[in-house]
Structure formats: C-alpha cells, structure tokens
Coordinates of C-alpha atoms in Angstrom, one line a residue:
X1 CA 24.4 -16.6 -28.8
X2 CA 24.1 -15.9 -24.9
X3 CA 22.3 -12.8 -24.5
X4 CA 21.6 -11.2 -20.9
X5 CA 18.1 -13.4 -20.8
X6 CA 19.2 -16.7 -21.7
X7 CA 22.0 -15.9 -18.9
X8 CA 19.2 -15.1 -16.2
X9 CA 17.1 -18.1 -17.1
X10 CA 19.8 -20.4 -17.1
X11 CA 20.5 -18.8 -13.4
X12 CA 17.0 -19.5 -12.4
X13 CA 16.8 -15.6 -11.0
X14 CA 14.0 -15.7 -9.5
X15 CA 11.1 -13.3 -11.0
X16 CA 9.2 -12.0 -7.9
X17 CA 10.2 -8.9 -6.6
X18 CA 11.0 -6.9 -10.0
X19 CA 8.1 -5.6 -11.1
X20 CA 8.3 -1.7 -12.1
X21 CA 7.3 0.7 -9.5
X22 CA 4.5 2.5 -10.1
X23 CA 1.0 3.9 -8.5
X24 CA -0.4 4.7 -11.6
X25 CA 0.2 4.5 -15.4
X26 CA -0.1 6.9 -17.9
X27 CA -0.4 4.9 -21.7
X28 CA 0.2 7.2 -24.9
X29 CA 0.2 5.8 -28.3
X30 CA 3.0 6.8 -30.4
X31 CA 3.6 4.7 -33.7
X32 CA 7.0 4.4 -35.0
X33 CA 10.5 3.9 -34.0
X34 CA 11.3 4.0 -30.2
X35 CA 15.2 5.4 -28.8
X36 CA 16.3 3.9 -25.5
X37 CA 14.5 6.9 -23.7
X38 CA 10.7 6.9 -25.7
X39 CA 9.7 9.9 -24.3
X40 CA 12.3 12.1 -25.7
X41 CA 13.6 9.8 -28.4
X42 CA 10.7 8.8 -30.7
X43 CA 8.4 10.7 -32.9
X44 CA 6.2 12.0 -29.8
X45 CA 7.6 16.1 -29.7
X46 CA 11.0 15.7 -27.5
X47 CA 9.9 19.0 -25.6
X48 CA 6.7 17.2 -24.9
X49 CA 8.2 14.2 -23.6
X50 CA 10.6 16.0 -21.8
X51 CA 7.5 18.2 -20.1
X52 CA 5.7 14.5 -19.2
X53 CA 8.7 13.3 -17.5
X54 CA 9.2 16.6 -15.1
X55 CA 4.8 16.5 -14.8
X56 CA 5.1 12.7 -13.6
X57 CA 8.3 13.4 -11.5
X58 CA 7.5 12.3 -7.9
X59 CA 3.7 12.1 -8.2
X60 CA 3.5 7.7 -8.5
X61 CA 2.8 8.0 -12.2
X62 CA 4.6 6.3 -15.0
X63 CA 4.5 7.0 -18.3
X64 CA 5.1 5.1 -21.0
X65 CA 4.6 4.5 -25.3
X66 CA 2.5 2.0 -26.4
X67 CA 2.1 1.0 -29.9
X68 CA 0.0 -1.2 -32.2
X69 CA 1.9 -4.9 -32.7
X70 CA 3.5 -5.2 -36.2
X71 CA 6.0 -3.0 -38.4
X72 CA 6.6 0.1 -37.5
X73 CA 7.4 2.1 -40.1
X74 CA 7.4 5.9 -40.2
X75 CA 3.8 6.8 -41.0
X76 CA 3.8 10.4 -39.8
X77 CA 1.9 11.9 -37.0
X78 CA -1.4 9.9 -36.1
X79 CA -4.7 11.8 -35.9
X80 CA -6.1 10.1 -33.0
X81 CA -4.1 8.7 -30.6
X82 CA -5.4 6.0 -27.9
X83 CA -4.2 6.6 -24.6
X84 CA -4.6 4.6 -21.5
X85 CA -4.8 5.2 -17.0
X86 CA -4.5 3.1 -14.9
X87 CA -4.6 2.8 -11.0
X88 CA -3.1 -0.3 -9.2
X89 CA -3.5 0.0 -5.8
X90 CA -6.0 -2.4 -4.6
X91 CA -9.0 -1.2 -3.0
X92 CA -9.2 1.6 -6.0
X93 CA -8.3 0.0 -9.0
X94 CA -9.6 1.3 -12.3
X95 CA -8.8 1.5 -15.8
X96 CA -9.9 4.7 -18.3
X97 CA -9.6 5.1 -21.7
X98 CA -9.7 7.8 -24.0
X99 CA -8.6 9.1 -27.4
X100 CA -7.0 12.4 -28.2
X101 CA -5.7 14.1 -31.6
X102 CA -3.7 16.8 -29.7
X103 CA -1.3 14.7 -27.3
X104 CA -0.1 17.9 -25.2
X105 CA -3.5 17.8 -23.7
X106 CA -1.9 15.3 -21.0
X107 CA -0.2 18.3 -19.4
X108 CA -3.4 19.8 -18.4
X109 CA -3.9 16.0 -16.0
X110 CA -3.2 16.6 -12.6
X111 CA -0.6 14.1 -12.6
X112 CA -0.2 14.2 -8.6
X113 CA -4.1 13.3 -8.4
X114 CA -4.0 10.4 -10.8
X115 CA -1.1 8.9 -8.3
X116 CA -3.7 8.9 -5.3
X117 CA -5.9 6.9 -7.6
X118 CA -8.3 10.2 -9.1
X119 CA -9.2 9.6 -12.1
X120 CA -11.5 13.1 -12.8
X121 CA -8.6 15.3 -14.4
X122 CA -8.6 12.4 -17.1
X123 CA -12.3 12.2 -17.9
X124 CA -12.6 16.4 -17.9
X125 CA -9.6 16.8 -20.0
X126 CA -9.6 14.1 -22.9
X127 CA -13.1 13.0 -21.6
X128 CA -11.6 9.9 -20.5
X129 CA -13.9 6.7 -19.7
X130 CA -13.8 3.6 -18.1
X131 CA -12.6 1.0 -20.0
X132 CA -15.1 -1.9 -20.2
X133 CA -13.4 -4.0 -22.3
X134 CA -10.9 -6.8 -22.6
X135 CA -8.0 -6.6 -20.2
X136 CA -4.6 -5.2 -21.7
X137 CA -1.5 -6.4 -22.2
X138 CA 1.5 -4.7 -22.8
X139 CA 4.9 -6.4 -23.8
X140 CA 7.9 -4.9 -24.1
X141 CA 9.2 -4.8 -27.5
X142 CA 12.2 -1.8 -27.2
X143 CA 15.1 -3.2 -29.0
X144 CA 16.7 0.0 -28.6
X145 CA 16.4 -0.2 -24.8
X146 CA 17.7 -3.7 -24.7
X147 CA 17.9 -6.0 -28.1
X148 CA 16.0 -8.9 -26.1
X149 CA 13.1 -7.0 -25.9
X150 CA 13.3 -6.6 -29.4
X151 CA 13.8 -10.3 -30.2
X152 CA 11.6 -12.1 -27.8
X153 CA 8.8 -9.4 -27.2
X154 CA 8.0 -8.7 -30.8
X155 CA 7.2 -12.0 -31.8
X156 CA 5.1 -12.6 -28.4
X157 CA 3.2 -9.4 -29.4
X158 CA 2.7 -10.9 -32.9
X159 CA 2.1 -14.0 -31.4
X160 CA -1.4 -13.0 -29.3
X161 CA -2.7 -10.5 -31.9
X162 CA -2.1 -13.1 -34.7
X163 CA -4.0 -15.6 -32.3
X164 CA -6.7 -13.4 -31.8
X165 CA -6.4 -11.9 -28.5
X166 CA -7.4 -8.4 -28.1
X167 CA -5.7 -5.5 -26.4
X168 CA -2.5 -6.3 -26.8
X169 CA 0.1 -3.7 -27.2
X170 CA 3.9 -3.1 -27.6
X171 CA 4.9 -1.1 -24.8
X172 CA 8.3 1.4 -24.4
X173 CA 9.8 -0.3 -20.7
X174 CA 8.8 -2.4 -18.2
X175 CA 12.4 -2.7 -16.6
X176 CA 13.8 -5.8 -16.3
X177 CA 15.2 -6.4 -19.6
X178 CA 16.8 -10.0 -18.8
X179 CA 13.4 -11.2 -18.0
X180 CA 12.1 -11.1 -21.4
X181 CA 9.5 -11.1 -22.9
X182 CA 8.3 -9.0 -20.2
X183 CA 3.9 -8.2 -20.2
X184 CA 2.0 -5.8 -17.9
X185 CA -1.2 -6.6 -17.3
X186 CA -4.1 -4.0 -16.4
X187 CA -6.3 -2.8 -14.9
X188 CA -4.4 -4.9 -12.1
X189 CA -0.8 -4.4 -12.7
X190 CA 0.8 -7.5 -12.3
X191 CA 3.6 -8.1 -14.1
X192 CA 5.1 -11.0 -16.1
X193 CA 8.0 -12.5 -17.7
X194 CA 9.8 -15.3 -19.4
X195 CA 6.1 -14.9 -20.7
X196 CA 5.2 -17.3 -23.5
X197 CA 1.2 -17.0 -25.5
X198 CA -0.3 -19.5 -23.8
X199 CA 0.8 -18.4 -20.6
X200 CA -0.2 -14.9 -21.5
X201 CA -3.9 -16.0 -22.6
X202 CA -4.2 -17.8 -19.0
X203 CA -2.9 -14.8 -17.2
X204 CA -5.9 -12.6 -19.4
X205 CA -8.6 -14.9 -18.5
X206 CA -8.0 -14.5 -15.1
X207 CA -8.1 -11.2 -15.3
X208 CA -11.3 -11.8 -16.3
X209 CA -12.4 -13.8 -13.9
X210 CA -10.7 -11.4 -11.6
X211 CA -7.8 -13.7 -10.2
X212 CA -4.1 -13.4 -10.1
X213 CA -1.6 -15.8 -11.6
X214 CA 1.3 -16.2 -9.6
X215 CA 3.2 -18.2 -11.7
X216 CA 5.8 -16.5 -13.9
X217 CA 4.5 -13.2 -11.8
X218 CA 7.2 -10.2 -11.2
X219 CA 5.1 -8.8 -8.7
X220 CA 2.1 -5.9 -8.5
X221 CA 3.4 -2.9 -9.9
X222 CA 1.2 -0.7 -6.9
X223 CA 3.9 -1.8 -4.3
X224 CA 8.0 -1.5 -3.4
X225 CA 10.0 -4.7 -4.7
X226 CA 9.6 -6.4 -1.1
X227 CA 6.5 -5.6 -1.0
X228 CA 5.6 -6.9 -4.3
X229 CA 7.9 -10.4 -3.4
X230 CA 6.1 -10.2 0.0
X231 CA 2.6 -10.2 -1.2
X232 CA 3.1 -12.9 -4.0
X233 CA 4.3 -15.0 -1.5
X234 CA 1.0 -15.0 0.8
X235 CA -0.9 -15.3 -2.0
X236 CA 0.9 -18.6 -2.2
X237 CA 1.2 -19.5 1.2
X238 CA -2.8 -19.3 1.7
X239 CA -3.8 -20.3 -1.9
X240 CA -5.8 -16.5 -2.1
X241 CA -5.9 -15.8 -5.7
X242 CA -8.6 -13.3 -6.0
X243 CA -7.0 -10.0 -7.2
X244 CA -8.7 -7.4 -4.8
X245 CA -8.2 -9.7 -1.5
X246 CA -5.1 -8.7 -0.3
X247 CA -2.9 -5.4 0.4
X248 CA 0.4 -4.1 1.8
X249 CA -0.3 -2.7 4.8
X250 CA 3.1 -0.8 5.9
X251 CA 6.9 -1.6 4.8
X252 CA 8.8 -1.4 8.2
X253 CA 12.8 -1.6 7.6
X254 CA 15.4 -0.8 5.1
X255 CA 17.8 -2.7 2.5
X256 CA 18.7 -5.5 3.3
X257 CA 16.1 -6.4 5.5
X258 CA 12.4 -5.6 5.8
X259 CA 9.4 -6.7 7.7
X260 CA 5.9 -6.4 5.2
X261 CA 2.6 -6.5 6.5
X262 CA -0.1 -8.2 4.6
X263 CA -3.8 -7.9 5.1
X264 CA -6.8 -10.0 3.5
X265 CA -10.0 -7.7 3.0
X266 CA -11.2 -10.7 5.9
X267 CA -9.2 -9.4 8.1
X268 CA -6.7 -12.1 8.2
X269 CA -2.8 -10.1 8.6
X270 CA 0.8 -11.8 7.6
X271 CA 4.1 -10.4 8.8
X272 CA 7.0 -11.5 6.1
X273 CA 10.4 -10.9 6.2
X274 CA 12.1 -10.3 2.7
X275 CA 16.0 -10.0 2.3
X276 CA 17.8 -8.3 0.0
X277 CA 20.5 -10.8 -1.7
X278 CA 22.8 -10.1 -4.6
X279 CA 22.2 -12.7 -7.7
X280 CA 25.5 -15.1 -8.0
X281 CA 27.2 -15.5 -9.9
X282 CA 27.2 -12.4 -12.0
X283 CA 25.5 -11.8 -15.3
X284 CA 24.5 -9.1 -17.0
X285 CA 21.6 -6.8 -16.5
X286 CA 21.2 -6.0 -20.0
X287 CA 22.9 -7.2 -23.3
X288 CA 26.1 -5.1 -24.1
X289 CA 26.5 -4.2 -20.4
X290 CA 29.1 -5.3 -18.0
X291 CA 28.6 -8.6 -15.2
X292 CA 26.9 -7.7 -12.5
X293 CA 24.9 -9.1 -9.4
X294 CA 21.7 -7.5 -9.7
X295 CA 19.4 -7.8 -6.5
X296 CA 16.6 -10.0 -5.6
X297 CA 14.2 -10.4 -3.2
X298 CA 14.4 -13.3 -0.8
X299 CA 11.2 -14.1 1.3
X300 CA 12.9 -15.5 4.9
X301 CA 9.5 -16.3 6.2
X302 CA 5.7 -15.7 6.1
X303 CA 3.9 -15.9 9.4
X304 CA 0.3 -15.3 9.9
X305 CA -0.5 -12.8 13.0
X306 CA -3.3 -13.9 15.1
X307 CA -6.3 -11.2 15.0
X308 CA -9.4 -10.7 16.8
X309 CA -11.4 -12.2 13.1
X310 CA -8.6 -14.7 12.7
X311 CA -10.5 -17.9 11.0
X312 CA -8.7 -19.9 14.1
X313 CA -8.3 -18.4 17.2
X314 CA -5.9 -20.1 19.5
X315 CA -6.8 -22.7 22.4
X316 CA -5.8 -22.9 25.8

C-alpha cells in the first residue's frame, strides 16, 4: 500500500529544511483521542483550545498535546496534568516543567514573553521548574492528522518506552506528515524523521552529552526553513556538533533565494545560499491528498567569511 511516506522516502526528499517553526513550545497533556486540530478537537475544553491558539497567535509559541505512549482510551478528565516549555533559540535555551490540575491556568502565561525566551510567567503561574531530567522526545502519533502518523509513530512511541527510554511522549503535530515517524527533541529542538529506536536512543544520548545529530535531522525548530537547512549544513561542513556553538545570525532575501549568516560562539561566520526548489516529481503531502510538489530547501553553497578571530587568517 503506498502511503504519502513510503512515496517521499522512495523520492529521497531530502529532510533538512522542514522542521516546524517555532521559538518556543508550549507542551500540555491531554489523554485520549486526538481530531486533526487537537486543540479544539480532543477532550481538552474546545473554548480553551480555541483561547490558546488566539494567546499563542503571533508571539513564536507553539502549542501542542502530548500524551502518555499506549492506548488511549477515554479515561475522563485527568487530575494533574504534566505540561512542558521550552525555548530553542541558542544562546537561551531552557526547558521547565510543571504540573497543573486546572489547565486554563496557561492563559494567565505571558505567551509573548515565553517567545523572547522568559521563562518567569511559567514558574509564577503553575510554579513551573527547570527540568533536570532526561531529555524528551516527542513523536507524532495523530492518525487523525495524517494516518502515517498513526501507523509509524505509535509503534516508535511503544517502541522506546517498551525499551526503557524515558520521556518519551506522543505528541499532536510536528508537520511534515510524509516524513514519518517524525520526533522533537528538547530542550534543543531539533527535529527528526524517518526516525527508527535506535536512531532515536543516539539522538537522546547526545543530547546528553550536549551534541547534535545531523543525520536524519529536519532542522532546529528556533529558525526559518533556510535557516534551519542553512545551519545543518555548516554543522556539516566544519564537523561542529556541539549544540550551543552555532546561531543564525540574519536571513537576508526572499523565496526562492536567500543568503543565511552563520556564526560560531568562536567567532568563526559562514554566508550560505539556500534555494527554494519544488520536489519532482509530485507526491503527496499527506495520505488522502492530491500530488503535489512540496518545497525543499537546497543549500547552493557554504562559504566561510574571513574575520578578524578567523582560525586562519589569509597570507600575502
């Protein structure tokens, strides 16, 4: 049966560049069945949801539903419910944790500080902490959203927690549906997919060791699509896999064409040019939906700029 994933890997569309967007994430538990659109079509109160979304609207935060691997049958409302924030940007990442037994608390976060990376309205309001610890990871498991999902991301979920690997969650949508099974990762925010266990388990351990694993990576989820191409592709240029050593600097440009600055915390800068293509020939974007040619992010060249700290300054 070909389903909208076996048509992308069979493609070879490439992975980096497709990472969500997002600053910050916002991680509620809600057990149960998931609609296509979690917030308002789960178990979670649909005028709740529907508040989240207009809070979130425009301030870099994401929200999504995360819930415990396994069957999900109807168990009625929980009494404490774990919820999860994250920031991604490098230079101020952090990851807080709290729990809550009244879940319309989170409209009392000021949702447009958590996108700057200010974690305080958190920690006052559900008296939020740092998270210390395994990393997370969150597959996508919404067969409602797209039946891959369902049929690849479930049994991955299974898969890890079966295998003993902690914090591992099913999670609502990480876009990208014919990449499944799809896995964020926090507190950095890489994301993942085609993702198989023991791919998963080395992508958590150096997390823990507080590297990035490019291969199989969608991108950082703290910058644009060519950034997040861009950036993956110094990391492989220079062999820098340490997860706090690089940043995007500036975007300059606009579809289809952009020039990305990249900067190491040495100093070191890299200008690359990422193009816009269109994936050929068409496929679809998600099972039941019509061919398309989804875009992808094609890195034209990586050059490193010569600095005042460069490690090799020119000769005459």
């Amino acid at each position: 049966m070909s389903t909208c994933t076996t048509a992308s890997r069979d493609l070879d569309e490439p992975l980096a560049g497709t990472a969500a967007t997002a600053r910050t994430w916002l991680l509620l538990e809600q057990p149960g069945p998931w609609g296509p659109k979690a917030l308002t079509s789960s178990h979670l109160d649909r005028a709740l949801g529907r508040a989240l979304e207009a809070a979130a609207e425009g301030t870099g935060v994401r929200i999504a539903l995360i819930r415990r691997p396994g069957r999900h049958a109807d168990c009625g409302t929980p009494a404490e419910r774990q919820v999860y924030v994250a920031h991604t940007v490098p230079g101020n990442v952090w990851l807080h944790a709290a729990t809550t037994s009244a879940p319309q608390r989170l409209l009392d976060l000021d949702f447009a500080a958590l996108g700057t990376g200010d974690p305080h309205s958190f920690d006052s309001v559900l008296q939020g902490r740092p998270h210390t610890g395994d990393p997370l990871a969150f597959v996508c498991t919404n067969g409602r959203r797209d039946r891959c999902c369902a049929l690849l991301g479930r049994p991955l979920a299974a898969e890890l927690t079966a295998s003993g690997v902690h914090g591992v969650w099913e999670v609502t949508h990480l876009g990208g549906h014919r990449f499944s099974p799809t896995v964020l990762v926090l507190p950095f925010g890489y994301a993942y997919g085609r993702a198989q266990a023991a791919h998963v388990k080395e992508v958590l351990q150096a997390v823990r060791e507080r590297r990035v694993v490019v291969e199989g990576c969608r991108g950082s989820s703290a910058w644009e699509r060519p950034a997040q191409a861009a950036e993956l592709a110094v990391r492989t240029a220079a062999h820098e896999y340490a997860a706090g050593a690089l940043t995007v600097l500036r975007t300059d440009g606009a579809a289809p064409r952009w020039k990305v600055t990249v900067a190491h915390t040495d100093g070191r800068l890299w200008r690359v040019v990422v193009a816009q293509g269109a994936s050929l020939p068409p496929r679809p974007e998600s099972c039941g939906s019509v061919l398309g040619s989804p875009a992808r992010m094609d890195v034209v060249s990586v050059r490193e700029l010569r600095t005042a700290v460069a490690a090799h300054p020119a000769h005459c």
